[in-house]
PDB file of C-alpha atoms in Angstrom:
ATOM      1  CA  MET A   1     103.638 121.806  76.520  1.00  0.00           C
ATOM      2  CA  VAL A   2     105.719 120.560  73.762  1.00  0.00           C
ATOM      3  CA  PHE A   3     103.275 118.384  72.414  1.00  0.00           C
ATOM      4  CA  ILE A   4     100.785 121.486  72.302  1.00  0.00           C
ATOM      5  CA  LEU A   5     103.100 123.513  70.276  1.00  0.00           C
ATOM      6  CA  ILE A   6     104.250 120.654  67.622  1.00  0.00           C
ATOM      7  CA  THR A   7     100.245 120.125  67.322  1.00  0.00           C
ATOM      8  CA  THR A   8      99.540 123.583  66.873  1.00  0.00           C
ATOM      9  CA  PHE A   9     102.732 124.142  64.146  1.00  0.00           C
ATOM     10  CA  PHE A  10     101.196 120.965  62.144  1.00  0.00           C
ATOM     11  CA  ILE A  11      97.947 121.923  62.348  1.00  0.00           C
ATOM     12  CA  ALA A  12      98.666 125.469  60.691  1.00  0.00           C
ATOM     13  CA  LEU A  13     101.139 123.802  58.131  1.00  0.00           C
ATOM     14  CA  MET A  14      98.100 121.717  57.107  1.00  0.00           C
ATOM     15  CA  GLY A  15      96.184 124.345  56.738  1.00  0.00           C
ATOM     16  CA  LEU A  16      98.724 125.817  54.737  1.00  0.00           C
ATOM     17  CA  ALA A  17      98.625 122.961  52.581  1.00  0.00           C
ATOM     18  CA  PHE A  18      94.816 122.916  52.058  1.00  0.00           C
ATOM     19  CA  HIS A  19      94.677 126.681  51.358  1.00  0.00           C
ATOM     20  CA  ARG A  20      97.282 127.349  49.072  1.00  0.00           C
ATOM     21  CA  THR A  21      95.218 128.829  46.426  1.00  0.00           C
ATOM     22  CA  HIS A  22      93.543 131.646  49.086  1.00  0.00           C
ATOM     23  CA  LEU A  23      96.119 134.031  49.947  1.00  0.00           C
ATOM     24  CA  LEU A  24      94.750 135.517  52.811  1.00  0.00           C
ATOM     25  CA  SER A  25      94.322 132.004  54.448  1.00  0.00           C
ATOM     26  CA  ALA A  26      97.777 130.862  53.751  1.00  0.00           C
ATOM     27  CA  LEU A  27      99.128 134.170  55.196  1.00  0.00           C
ATOM     28  CA  LEU A  28      96.892 133.503  58.199  1.00  0.00           C
ATOM     29  CA  CYS A  29      98.592 129.932  58.562  1.00  0.00           C
ATOM     30  CA  LEU A  30     101.973 130.951  57.904  1.00  0.00           C
ATOM     31  CA  GLU A  31     101.368 133.823  60.835  1.00  0.00           C
ATOM     32  CA  ALA A  32     100.259 130.646  63.110  1.00  0.00           C
ATOM     33  CA  MET A  33     103.384 128.931  62.261  1.00  0.00           C
ATOM     34  CA  MET A  34     105.318 132.008  63.023  1.00  0.00           C
ATOM     35  CA  LEU A  35     103.868 132.545  66.415  1.00  0.00           C
ATOM     36  CA  THR A  36     104.368 128.854  67.353  1.00  0.00           C
ATOM     37  CA  ILE A  37     107.787 128.962  66.847  1.00  0.00           C
ATOM     38  CA  PHE A  38     108.357 132.323  68.803  1.00  0.00           C
ATOM     39  CA  ILE A  39     106.537 130.743  71.632  1.00  0.00           C
ATOM     40  CA  GLY A  40     108.930 127.712  71.388  1.00  0.00           C
ATOM     41  CA  MET A  41     111.541 130.087  71.331  1.00  0.00           C
ATOM     42  CA  ALA A  42     110.607 132.143  73.852  1.00  0.00           C
ATOM     43  CA  MET A  43     110.531 129.536  76.369  1.00  0.00           C
ATOM     44  CA  TRP A  44     113.506 127.438  74.938  1.00  0.00           C
ATOM     45  CA  PRO A  45     116.219 129.574  76.066  1.00  0.00           C
ATOM     46  CA  ASN A  46     115.608 128.901  79.717  1.00  0.00           C
ATOM     47  CA  ASN A  47     118.063 125.992  79.440  1.00  0.00           C
ATOM     48  CA  LEU A  48     120.769 128.084  77.388  1.00  0.00           C
ATOM     49  CA  THR A  49     123.117 130.621  77.404  1.00  0.00           C
ATOM     50  CA  PRO A  50     121.903 134.122  77.747  1.00  0.00           C
ATOM     51  CA  SER A  51     123.039 134.998  74.253  1.00  0.00           C
ATOM     52  CA  MET A  52     119.894 133.235  72.929  1.00  0.00           C
ATOM     53  CA  LEU A  53     117.742 135.564  74.726  1.00  0.00           C
ATOM     54  CA  MET A  54     117.233 137.892  71.622  1.00  0.00           C
ATOM     55  CA  ALA A  55     116.375 135.335  69.256  1.00  0.00           C
ATOM     56  CA  PRO A  56     112.462 135.277  70.026  1.00  0.00           C
ATOM     57  CA  LEU A  57     112.324 139.218  69.505  1.00  0.00           C
ATOM     58  CA  ILE A  58     114.121 138.933  66.190  1.00  0.00           C
ATOM     59  CA  MET A  59     112.268 136.361  64.794  1.00  0.00           C
ATOM     60  CA  LEU A  60     109.050 138.150  66.006  1.00  0.00           C
ATOM     61  CA  THR A  61     110.554 141.283  63.966  1.00  0.00           C
ATOM     62  CA  LEU A  62     111.119 139.048  61.027  1.00  0.00           C
ATOM     63  CA  SER A  63     107.360 137.560  61.481  1.00  0.00           C
ATOM     64  CA  ALA A  64     105.882 141.097  61.671  1.00  0.00           C
ATOM     65  CA  CYS A  65     107.953 142.100  58.140  1.00  0.00           C
ATOM     66  CA  GLU A  66     107.088 138.689  56.643  1.00  0.00           C
ATOM     67  CA  ALA A  67     103.212 139.941  57.262  1.00  0.00           C
ATOM     68  CA  ALA A  68     103.304 143.316  56.263  1.00  0.00           C
ATOM     69  CA  MET A  69     104.825 142.070  52.935  1.00  0.00           C
ATOM     70  CA  GLY A  70     102.444 139.653  52.148  1.00  0.00           C
ATOM     71  CA  LEU A  71      99.449 141.981  53.057  1.00  0.00           C
ATOM     72  CA  SER A  72     100.934 144.424  50.674  1.00  0.00           C
ATOM     73  CA  LEU A  73     101.378 141.728  47.920  1.00  0.00           C
ATOM     74  CA  MET A  74      97.575 141.000  48.321  1.00  0.00           C
ATOM     75  CA  ILE A  75      96.671 144.848  48.177  1.00  0.00           C
ATOM     76  CA  ALA A  76      98.727 145.193  44.758  1.00  0.00           C
ATOM     77  CA  THR A  77      97.024 141.831  43.552  1.00  0.00           C
ATOM     78  CA  ALA A  78      93.850 143.142  44.148  1.00  0.00           C
ATOM     79  CA  ARG A  79      94.370 146.651  42.748  1.00  0.00           C
ATOM     80  CA  SER A  80      95.434 145.217  39.483  1.00  0.00           C
ATOM     81  CA  HIS A  81      92.521 142.869  38.836  1.00  0.00           C
TER      82      HIS A  81
END
């Protein structure tokens, strides 16, 4: 399972490197990277202390904020051009 997560993360990272000029594709690649990290963090606390159980939810919240900011920047750019 760890191999699949690492592979998914690096595929999204390579997609981000190749689609830097297209904003929507770059945002989708960033979102794929964040979701891969979220899945990894959700599976990770099984072996750790209970204090790490909230980390995936906090990271998912930050990911949603990042997506909203990216889409609002894209809309603002589209309206100004």
